[in-house]
């Protein structure tokens, strides 16, 4: 199946960049959120990312400034925003990127089943939840699949293509082809909690959270030491602020429920989330953001 038109639901930390990735590969895309201001934030993010990429190419003398200006309009012109499901009637592929809560995801999948054509593939960007449970909310479980981008979606090459209990081989193949068409490297995996990357990442980060809290260590010092070791580009607390504390907490809780206490849920993170401090997106998390 060829994807002539796509849609993204949820224009938050991930959604705006996912729309940008799709548009910059030449495919028109509709970006939906619940409020116009959230849609605008996603569209702005997509424009900024495109501008940054094109400026980089101008800097390396790969394209002229004039070409960059016209490509910017071409790419961002392929993304349209909506707060309803306007423009979903002729899409071939949808990426759901709403908060990491099964009840929200199932409600969105039920709506997508109503508003998209029967042949459309409904994909979730979930970090750890069950694809089969989302598929249960639709009448097309064979066309429901995981399509897990990594932060920041415009930069990271990997996508996990996750197979639900009823996902068809045809859907998995079309999804893998679409990943390649948008210049990503797809790995296929089963729907075990956390899939591959988050299960590995969280098992190590979990230990950092645990030791930091048990020993009363300073978060900034821990981040600094880990960053200076050169093994990763930034420390885990700063990374959590960028990813969104609510998302990271839901993933950690889900992994602990699934695998037991070897996965740690940080009480400090829970406290911050309860107070509405979700990291960069709200201006405060483990750090203050300008
Ligand atoms: N943040 C990350 O680093 C990251 C990385 C990979 C995958 N994910 C996954 O992507 C998904 C989204 O995460 P995020 O960090 O972008 O969340 P976010 O909170 O930044 O954004 C979610 C957006 O969805 C919108 N939304 C809520 N209900 C909606 C609905 N019914 N219809 C349309 N929009 C709705 C919200 O208004 C918000 O703008 C989650 O499943 C998360 O696990 C996140």
mmCIF file of C-alpha atoms and ligand atoms in Angstrom:
data_model
loop_
_atom_site.group_PDB
_atom_site.id
_atom_site.type_symbol
_atom_site.label_atom_id
_atom_site.label_comp_id
_atom_site.label_asym_id
_atom_site.label_seq_id
_atom_site.Cartn_x
_atom_site.Cartn_y
_atom_site.Cartn_z
ATOM 1 C CA UNK A 1 0.000 0.000 0.000
ATOM 2 C CA UNK A 2 1.296 3.471 -0.874
ATOM 3 C CA UNK A 3 0.703 6.306 1.589
ATOM 4 C CA UNK A 4 -0.599 9.310 -0.388
ATOM 5 C CA UNK A 5 -1.796 11.191 2.676
ATOM 6 C CA UNK A 6 -1.202 10.770 6.416
ATOM 7 C CA UNK A 7 -2.492 12.183 9.695
ATOM 8 C CA UNK A 8 -1.072 12.680 13.173
ATOM 9 C CA UNK A 9 -3.311 12.892 16.273
ATOM 10 C CA UNK A 10 -1.784 14.855 19.174
ATOM 11 C CA UNK A 11 0.455 17.859 18.473
ATOM 12 C CA UNK A 12 2.568 17.749 21.645
ATOM 13 C CA UNK A 13 6.221 16.889 22.305
ATOM 14 C CA UNK A 14 6.171 14.194 19.590
ATOM 15 C CA UNK A 15 3.263 15.023 17.240
ATOM 16 C CA UNK A 16 4.562 18.256 15.658
ATOM 17 C CA UNK A 17 7.909 16.666 14.803
ATOM 18 C CA UNK A 18 6.296 13.478 13.491
ATOM 19 C CA UNK A 19 4.167 15.602 11.135
ATOM 20 C CA UNK A 20 7.356 17.409 10.069
ATOM 21 C CA UNK A 21 9.163 14.140 9.308
ATOM 22 C CA UNK A 22 6.249 12.941 7.159
ATOM 23 C CA UNK A 23 5.843 16.289 5.336
ATOM 24 C CA UNK A 24 9.551 16.594 4.609
ATOM 25 C CA UNK A 25 9.418 13.218 2.834
ATOM 26 C CA UNK A 26 6.790 14.661 0.457
ATOM 27 C CA UNK A 27 3.576 13.259 1.961
ATOM 28 C CA UNK A 28 0.734 15.661 2.909
ATOM 29 C CA UNK A 29 -0.286 15.345 6.551
ATOM 30 C CA UNK A 30 -3.124 16.569 8.791
ATOM 31 C CA UNK A 31 -2.203 17.386 12.417
ATOM 32 C CA UNK A 32 -4.998 17.208 15.001
ATOM 33 C CA UNK A 33 -5.184 18.272 18.630
ATOM 34 C CA UNK A 34 -8.033 19.156 20.973
ATOM 35 C CA UNK A 35 -7.428 22.927 21.057
ATOM 36 C CA UNK A 36 -6.302 25.357 18.352
ATOM 37 C CA UNK A 37 -3.443 26.652 20.536
ATOM 38 C CA UNK A 38 -2.007 23.104 20.771
ATOM 39 C CA UNK A 39 -2.332 22.678 16.997
ATOM 40 C CA UNK A 40 -0.493 26.000 16.524
ATOM 41 C CA UNK A 41 2.313 24.869 18.860
ATOM 42 C CA UNK A 42 2.739 21.693 16.793
ATOM 43 C CA UNK A 43 2.761 23.610 13.496
ATOM 44 C CA UNK A 44 5.282 26.092 14.923
ATOM 45 C CA UNK A 45 7.530 23.259 16.055
ATOM 46 C CA UNK A 46 7.355 21.663 12.591
ATOM 47 C CA UNK A 47 8.321 24.990 10.985
ATOM 48 C CA UNK A 48 11.234 25.582 13.386
ATOM 49 C CA UNK A 49 12.627 22.095 12.839
ATOM 50 C CA UNK A 50 12.362 22.454 9.048
ATOM 51 C CA UNK A 51 14.011 25.866 9.195
ATOM 52 C CA UNK A 52 16.871 24.440 11.303
ATOM 53 C CA UNK A 53 17.442 21.550 8.890
ATOM 54 C CA UNK A 54 17.412 23.809 5.822
ATOM 55 C CA UNK A 55 19.748 26.372 7.454
ATOM 56 C CA UNK A 56 22.156 23.510 8.098
ATOM 57 C CA UNK A 57 22.105 22.626 4.393
ATOM 58 C CA UNK A 58 22.672 26.280 3.421
ATOM 59 C CA UNK A 59 25.581 26.433 5.881
ATOM 60 C CA UNK A 60 27.159 23.390 4.207
ATOM 61 C CA UNK A 61 26.518 24.999 0.783
ATOM 62 C CA UNK A 62 24.323 22.053 -0.295
ATOM 63 C CA UNK A 63 21.464 24.393 -1.235
ATOM 64 C CA UNK A 64 21.113 28.172 -1.673
ATOM 65 C CA UNK A 65 19.179 30.419 0.704
ATOM 66 C CA UNK A 66 16.613 30.926 -2.060
ATOM 67 C CA UNK A 67 16.084 27.154 -2.366
ATOM 68 C CA UNK A 68 15.833 26.877 1.429
ATOM 69 C CA UNK A 69 13.148 29.579 1.520
ATOM 70 C CA UNK A 70 11.039 27.869 -1.120
ATOM 71 C CA UNK A 71 11.507 24.379 0.415
ATOM 72 C CA UNK A 72 10.440 25.724 3.809
ATOM 73 C CA UNK A 73 7.118 26.872 2.345
ATOM 74 C CA UNK A 74 6.722 23.632 0.354
ATOM 75 C CA UNK A 75 7.310 21.360 3.379
ATOM 76 C CA UNK A 76 5.283 23.323 5.930
ATOM 77 C CA UNK A 77 2.574 23.852 3.289
ATOM 78 C CA UNK A 78 2.002 20.074 3.307
ATOM 79 C CA UNK A 79 0.916 20.172 6.991
ATOM 80 C CA UNK A 80 -2.617 21.295 7.801
ATOM 81 C CA UNK A 81 -3.980 21.657 11.328
ATOM 82 C CA UNK A 82 -7.405 20.763 12.722
ATOM 83 C CA UNK A 83 -9.212 20.445 16.044
ATOM 84 C CA UNK A 84 -11.895 18.258 14.468
ATOM 85 C CA UNK A 85 -11.253 15.282 12.192
ATOM 86 C CA UNK A 86 -11.369 17.507 9.114
ATOM 87 C CA UNK A 87 -9.271 16.001 6.312
ATOM 88 C CA UNK A 88 -9.205 12.464 7.797
ATOM 89 C CA UNK A 89 -11.687 11.089 5.201
ATOM 90 C CA UNK A 90 -8.992 10.251 2.629
ATOM 91 C CA UNK A 91 -5.931 9.379 4.711
ATOM 92 C CA UNK A 92 -4.017 6.119 4.273
ATOM 93 C CA UNK A 93 -1.968 6.123 7.495
ATOM 94 C CA UNK A 94 -2.561 7.703 10.918
ATOM 95 C CA UNK A 95 -0.036 8.097 13.742
ATOM 96 C CA UNK A 96 -1.664 8.521 17.157
ATOM 97 C CA UNK A 97 0.529 10.566 19.574
ATOM 98 C CA UNK A 98 -1.844 11.451 22.444
ATOM 99 C CA UNK A 99 -0.899 11.030 26.148
ATOM 100 C CA UNK A 100 0.299 7.625 27.343
ATOM 101 C CA UNK A 101 -3.029 6.552 28.910
ATOM 102 C CA UNK A 102 -4.923 3.541 27.595
ATOM 103 C CA UNK A 103 -8.351 5.130 28.110
ATOM 104 C CA UNK A 104 -7.381 8.186 25.995
ATOM 105 C CA UNK A 105 -5.775 6.003 23.313
ATOM 106 C CA UNK A 106 -8.809 3.706 23.093
ATOM 107 C CA UNK A 107 -11.179 6.674 22.764
ATOM 108 C CA UNK A 108 -9.027 8.089 19.933
ATOM 109 C CA UNK A 109 -8.795 4.709 18.142
ATOM 110 C CA UNK A 110 -12.593 4.346 18.340
ATOM 111 C CA UNK A 111 -12.977 7.791 16.729
ATOM 112 C CA UNK A 112 -10.332 7.072 14.088
ATOM 113 C CA UNK A 113 -12.183 3.897 13.136
ATOM 114 C CA UNK A 114 -15.229 6.062 12.378
ATOM 115 C CA UNK A 115 -13.592 8.921 10.485
ATOM 116 C CA UNK A 116 -10.919 7.240 8.328
ATOM 117 C CA UNK A 117 -11.410 5.045 5.243
ATOM 118 C CA UNK A 118 -11.557 1.283 5.895
ATOM 119 C CA UNK A 119 -8.182 0.617 4.267
ATOM 120 C CA UNK A 120 -6.288 3.112 6.483
ATOM 121 C CA UNK A 121 -3.630 1.816 8.875
ATOM 122 C CA UNK A 122 -4.039 3.121 12.442
ATOM 123 C CA UNK A 123 -0.654 3.299 14.162
ATOM 124 C CA UNK A 124 0.245 4.236 17.730
ATOM 125 C CA UNK A 125 3.373 6.047 18.893
ATOM 126 C CA UNK A 126 2.933 4.501 22.352
ATOM 127 C CA UNK A 127 6.142 3.986 24.340
ATOM 128 C CA UNK A 128 4.997 0.853 26.123
ATOM 129 C CA UNK A 129 1.249 0.143 26.041
ATOM 130 C CA UNK A 130 -0.513 -2.809 24.404
ATOM 131 C CA UNK A 131 -1.316 -2.420 20.701
ATOM 132 C CA UNK A 132 -3.907 -5.215 20.964
ATOM 133 C CA UNK A 133 -5.871 -3.291 23.627
ATOM 134 C CA UNK A 134 -5.981 -0.226 21.345
ATOM 135 C CA UNK A 135 -7.007 -2.453 18.435
ATOM 136 C CA UNK A 136 -9.944 -3.728 20.544
ATOM 137 C CA UNK A 137 -11.488 -0.252 20.258
ATOM 138 C CA UNK A 138 -11.706 -0.622 16.453
ATOM 139 C CA UNK A 139 -13.390 -2.891 13.937
ATOM 140 C CA UNK A 140 -10.067 -3.348 12.096
ATOM 141 C CA UNK A 141 -7.573 -4.888 14.554
ATOM 142 C CA UNK A 142 -5.595 -6.312 11.604
ATOM 143 C CA UNK A 143 -4.777 -2.714 10.586
ATOM 144 C CA UNK A 144 -3.657 -1.503 14.017
ATOM 145 C CA UNK A 145 0.089 -1.423 14.658
ATOM 146 C CA UNK A 146 2.733 0.268 16.816
ATOM 147 C CA UNK A 147 4.894 2.915 15.158
ATOM 148 C CA UNK A 148 7.217 4.135 17.896
ATOM 149 C CA UNK A 149 9.387 7.155 17.109
ATOM 150 C CA UNK A 150 12.126 8.349 19.478
ATOM 151 C CA UNK A 151 12.713 11.851 20.803
ATOM 152 C CA UNK A 152 13.470 14.074 18.942
ATOM 153 C CA UNK A 153 11.548 12.462 16.067
ATOM 154 C CA UNK A 154 13.119 14.729 13.444
ATOM 155 C CA UNK A 155 16.609 13.505 14.372
ATOM 156 C CA UNK A 156 16.400 9.922 15.657
ATOM 157 C CA UNK A 157 16.512 7.338 12.871
ATOM 158 C CA UNK A 158 14.974 4.369 14.655
ATOM 159 C CA UNK A 159 11.307 3.354 14.637
ATOM 160 C CA UNK A 160 9.929 0.297 16.417
ATOM 161 C CA UNK A 161 7.180 -1.372 14.352
ATOM 162 C CA UNK A 162 5.145 -3.269 16.936
ATOM 163 C CA UNK A 163 2.974 -6.249 16.155
ATOM 164 C CA UNK A 164 -0.325 -6.613 18.032
ATOM 165 C CA UNK A 165 -2.064 -9.990 18.417
ATOM 166 C CA UNK A 166 -4.166 -9.432 15.302
ATOM 167 C CA UNK A 167 -1.922 -7.145 13.222
ATOM 168 C CA UNK A 168 -1.721 -8.600 9.714
ATOM 169 C CA UNK A 169 1.491 -9.309 7.843
ATOM 170 C CA UNK A 170 0.297 -6.902 5.135
ATOM 171 C CA UNK A 171 -0.043 -4.091 7.711
ATOM 172 C CA UNK A 172 3.417 -4.811 9.156
ATOM 173 C CA UNK A 173 4.936 -4.743 5.675
ATOM 174 C CA UNK A 174 3.144 -1.523 4.645
ATOM 175 C CA UNK A 175 4.171 0.109 7.953
ATOM 176 C CA UNK A 176 7.810 -0.907 7.495
ATOM 177 C CA UNK A 177 7.713 0.458 3.932
ATOM 178 C CA UNK A 178 6.251 3.733 5.189
ATOM 179 C CA UNK A 179 9.002 3.981 7.833
ATOM 180 C CA UNK A 180 11.563 3.674 5.049
ATOM 181 C CA UNK A 181 9.711 6.202 2.884
ATOM 182 C CA UNK A 182 10.035 8.781 5.680
ATOM 183 C CA UNK A 183 13.760 7.942 5.981
ATOM 184 C CA UNK A 184 13.642 5.904 9.181
ATOM 185 C CA UNK A 185 15.102 2.537 10.080
ATOM 186 C CA UNK A 186 12.400 0.144 11.208
ATOM 187 C CA UNK A 187 12.858 -2.700 13.672
ATOM 188 C CA UNK A 188 9.979 -5.113 14.153
ATOM 189 C CA UNK A 189 9.164 -6.206 17.678
ATOM 190 C CA UNK A 190 6.496 -7.881 19.771
ATOM 191 C CA UNK A 191 4.252 -5.969 22.166
ATOM 192 C CA UNK A 192 5.940 -6.836 25.462
ATOM 193 C CA UNK A 193 5.783 -3.840 27.862
ATOM 194 C CA UNK A 194 8.432 -1.242 26.901
ATOM 195 C CA UNK A 195 9.103 -3.092 23.617
ATOM 196 C CA UNK A 196 12.877 -3.193 23.050
ATOM 197 C CA UNK A 197 14.352 0.269 23.575
ATOM 198 C CA UNK A 198 12.368 1.480 26.594
ATOM 199 C CA UNK A 199 12.767 -1.849 28.356
ATOM 200 C CA UNK A 200 16.563 -1.590 28.077
ATOM 201 C CA UNK A 201 16.742 2.174 28.658
ATOM 202 C CA UNK A 202 14.452 2.076 31.701
ATOM 203 C CA UNK A 203 16.252 -0.818 33.344
ATOM 204 C CA UNK A 204 19.447 1.264 33.464
ATOM 205 C CA UNK A 205 17.872 4.676 34.158
ATOM 206 C CA UNK A 206 15.787 3.051 36.888
ATOM 207 C CA UNK A 207 18.986 2.290 38.823
ATOM 208 C CA UNK A 208 20.140 5.912 38.509
ATOM 209 C CA UNK A 209 16.804 7.182 39.904
ATOM 210 C CA UNK A 210 16.909 4.599 42.727
ATOM 211 C CA UNK A 211 20.498 5.309 43.860
ATOM 212 C CA UNK A 212 20.048 9.094 43.567
ATOM 213 C CA UNK A 213 17.034 8.997 45.893
ATOM 214 C CA UNK A 214 18.306 6.328 48.304
ATOM 215 C CA UNK A 215 21.643 8.112 48.737
ATOM 216 C CA UNK A 216 20.203 11.651 48.621
ATOM 217 C CA UNK A 217 22.465 12.639 45.729
ATOM 218 C CA UNK A 218 22.260 15.946 43.888
ATOM 219 C CA UNK A 219 20.398 15.513 40.576
ATOM 220 C CA UNK A 220 22.510 18.077 38.719
ATOM 221 C CA UNK A 221 25.732 16.462 39.913
ATOM 222 C CA UNK A 222 24.513 13.032 38.799
ATOM 223 C CA UNK A 223 23.581 14.399 35.353
ATOM 224 C CA UNK A 224 26.948 16.180 35.092
ATOM 225 C CA UNK A 225 28.991 13.063 35.920
ATOM 226 C CA UNK A 226 27.022 10.892 33.499
ATOM 227 C CA UNK A 227 27.263 13.482 30.701
ATOM 228 C CA UNK A 228 30.983 13.987 31.274
ATOM 229 C CA UNK A 229 31.552 10.244 31.028
ATOM 230 C CA UNK A 230 30.831 10.705 27.303
ATOM 231 C CA UNK A 231 28.585 7.620 27.083
ATOM 232 C CA UNK A 232 25.382 9.614 26.483
ATOM 233 C CA UNK A 233 24.709 13.170 25.233
ATOM 234 C CA UNK A 234 22.937 14.267 28.459
ATOM 235 C CA UNK A 235 22.128 13.062 31.965
ATOM 236 C CA UNK A 236 18.892 11.115 32.660
ATOM 237 C CA UNK A 237 17.182 13.856 34.710
ATOM 238 C CA UNK A 238 17.672 16.507 32.021
ATOM 239 C CA UNK A 239 16.563 13.995 29.372
ATOM 240 C CA UNK A 240 13.407 13.247 31.403
ATOM 241 C CA UNK A 241 12.627 16.984 31.454
ATOM 242 C CA UNK A 242 12.823 17.076 27.639
ATOM 243 C CA UNK A 243 10.740 13.912 27.159
ATOM 244 C CA UNK A 244 7.996 15.036 29.594
ATOM 245 C CA UNK A 245 7.814 13.788 33.201
ATOM 246 C CA UNK A 246 4.208 12.570 32.826
ATOM 247 C CA UNK A 247 5.129 10.382 29.843
ATOM 248 C CA UNK A 248 8.262 8.991 31.521
ATOM 249 C CA UNK A 249 6.329 8.329 34.761
ATOM 250 C CA UNK A 250 3.550 6.432 32.964
ATOM 251 C CA UNK A 251 6.125 4.281 31.188
ATOM 252 C CA UNK A 252 8.004 3.610 34.475
ATOM 253 C CA UNK A 253 4.752 2.683 36.272
ATOM 254 C CA UNK A 254 3.704 0.412 33.447
ATOM 255 C CA UNK A 255 7.086 -1.350 33.458
ATOM 256 C CA UNK A 256 6.949 -1.820 37.248
ATOM 257 C CA UNK A 257 3.403 -3.232 37.063
ATOM 258 C CA UNK A 258 4.549 -5.600 34.318
ATOM 259 C CA UNK A 259 7.989 -6.703 35.517
ATOM 260 C CA UNK A 260 8.030 -5.948 39.264
ATOM 261 C CA UNK A 261 10.336 -3.965 41.525
ATOM 262 C CA UNK A 262 13.431 -4.262 39.375
ATOM 263 C CA UNK A 263 11.843 -1.281 37.585
ATOM 264 C CA UNK A 264 11.827 1.728 39.908
ATOM 265 C CA UNK A 265 9.193 4.478 40.029
ATOM 266 C CA UNK A 266 10.738 7.676 41.358
ATOM 267 C CA UNK A 267 8.640 9.271 44.168
ATOM 268 C CA UNK A 268 10.279 12.632 43.364
ATOM 269 C CA UNK A 269 9.099 12.386 39.752
ATOM 270 C CA UNK A 270 5.594 11.490 40.926
ATOM 271 C CA UNK A 271 5.586 14.517 43.248
ATOM 272 C CA UNK A 272 6.603 16.826 40.371
ATOM 273 C CA UNK A 273 3.928 15.372 38.054
ATOM 274 C CA UNK A 274 1.239 15.727 40.752
ATOM 275 C CA UNK A 275 2.232 19.408 41.072
ATOM 276 C CA UNK A 276 1.903 19.864 37.276
ATOM 277 C CA UNK A 277 5.648 20.255 36.719
ATOM 278 C CA UNK A 278 6.096 18.141 33.599
ATOM 279 C CA UNK A 279 9.526 19.371 32.433
ATOM 280 C CA UNK A 280 10.334 21.594 29.487
ATOM 281 C CA UNK A 281 6.739 21.638 28.193
ATOM 282 C CA UNK A 282 5.472 23.354 31.377
ATOM 283 C CA UNK A 283 8.672 25.335 32.117
ATOM 284 C CA UNK A 284 9.671 23.322 35.209
ATOM 285 C CA UNK A 285 10.565 19.731 36.048
ATOM 286 C CA UNK A 286 13.807 18.585 37.660
ATOM 287 C CA UNK A 287 15.186 21.845 36.181
ATOM 288 C CA UNK A 288 13.797 25.335 35.525
ATOM 289 C CA UNK A 289 13.421 26.071 31.787
ATOM 290 C CA UNK A 290 13.468 29.524 30.235
HETATM 291 N N1 LIG B 1 7.873 12.404 24.859
HETATM 292 C C1 LIG B 1 8.646 11.492 24.328
HETATM 293 O O1 LIG B 1 9.861 11.565 24.375
HETATM 294 C C2 LIG B 1 8.067 10.309 23.611
HETATM 295 C C3 LIG B 1 8.905 9.497 22.823
HETATM 296 C C4 LIG B 1 8.357 8.428 22.107
HETATM 297 C C5 LIG B 1 6.989 8.161 22.222
HETATM 298 N N2 LIG B 1 6.206 8.950 23.012
HETATM 299 C C6 LIG B 1 4.787 8.620 23.086
HETATM 300 O O2 LIG B 1 4.073 9.535 22.252
HETATM 301 C C7 LIG B 1 2.769 9.778 22.805
HETATM 302 C C8 LIG B 1 2.617 11.283 23.000
HETATM 303 O O3 LIG B 1 3.607 11.732 23.902
HETATM 304 P P1 LIG B 1 4.019 13.269 23.988
HETATM 305 O O4 LIG B 1 5.250 13.306 24.819
HETATM 306 O O5 LIG B 1 4.013 13.897 22.625
HETATM 307 O O6 LIG B 1 2.796 13.834 24.850
HETATM 308 P P2 LIG B 1 2.365 15.358 25.079
HETATM 309 O O7 LIG B 1 1.653 15.386 26.367
HETATM 310 O O8 LIG B 1 3.530 16.260 24.881
HETATM 311 O O9 LIG B 1 1.350 15.623 23.871
HETATM 312 C C9 LIG B 1 0.129 14.945 23.749
HETATM 313 C C10 LIG B 1 -0.829 15.821 22.949
HETATM 314 O O10 LIG B 1 -2.024 15.078 22.688
HETATM 315 C C11 LIG B 1 -3.093 15.980 22.801
HETATM 316 N N3 LIG B 1 -4.351 15.233 22.978
HETATM 317 C C12 LIG B 1 -4.884 14.726 24.104
HETATM 318 N N4 LIG B 1 -6.057 14.101 23.819
HETATM 319 C C13 LIG B 1 -6.256 14.228 22.476
HETATM 320 C C14 LIG B 1 -7.287 13.812 21.584
HETATM 321 N N5 LIG B 1 -8.338 13.132 22.019
HETATM 322 N N6 LIG B 1 -7.170 14.143 20.268
HETATM 323 C C15 LIG B 1 -6.094 14.846 19.835
HETATM 324 N N7 LIG B 1 -5.085 15.260 20.634
HETATM 325 C C16 LIG B 1 -5.172 14.955 21.945
HETATM 326 C C17 LIG B 1 -2.727 16.886 23.957
HETATM 327 O O11 LIG B 1 -3.472 18.095 23.942
HETATM 328 C C18 LIG B 1 -1.225 17.099 23.703
HETATM 329 O O12 LIG B 1 -0.994 18.227 22.888
HETATM 330 C C19 LIG B 1 2.705 8.959 24.094
HETATM 331 O O13 LIG B 1 2.100 7.724 23.827
HETATM 332 C C20 LIG B 1 4.164 8.763 24.464
HETATM 333 O O14 LIG B 1 4.376 7.622 25.226
HETATM 334 C C21 LIG B 1 6.709 10.027 23.693
#
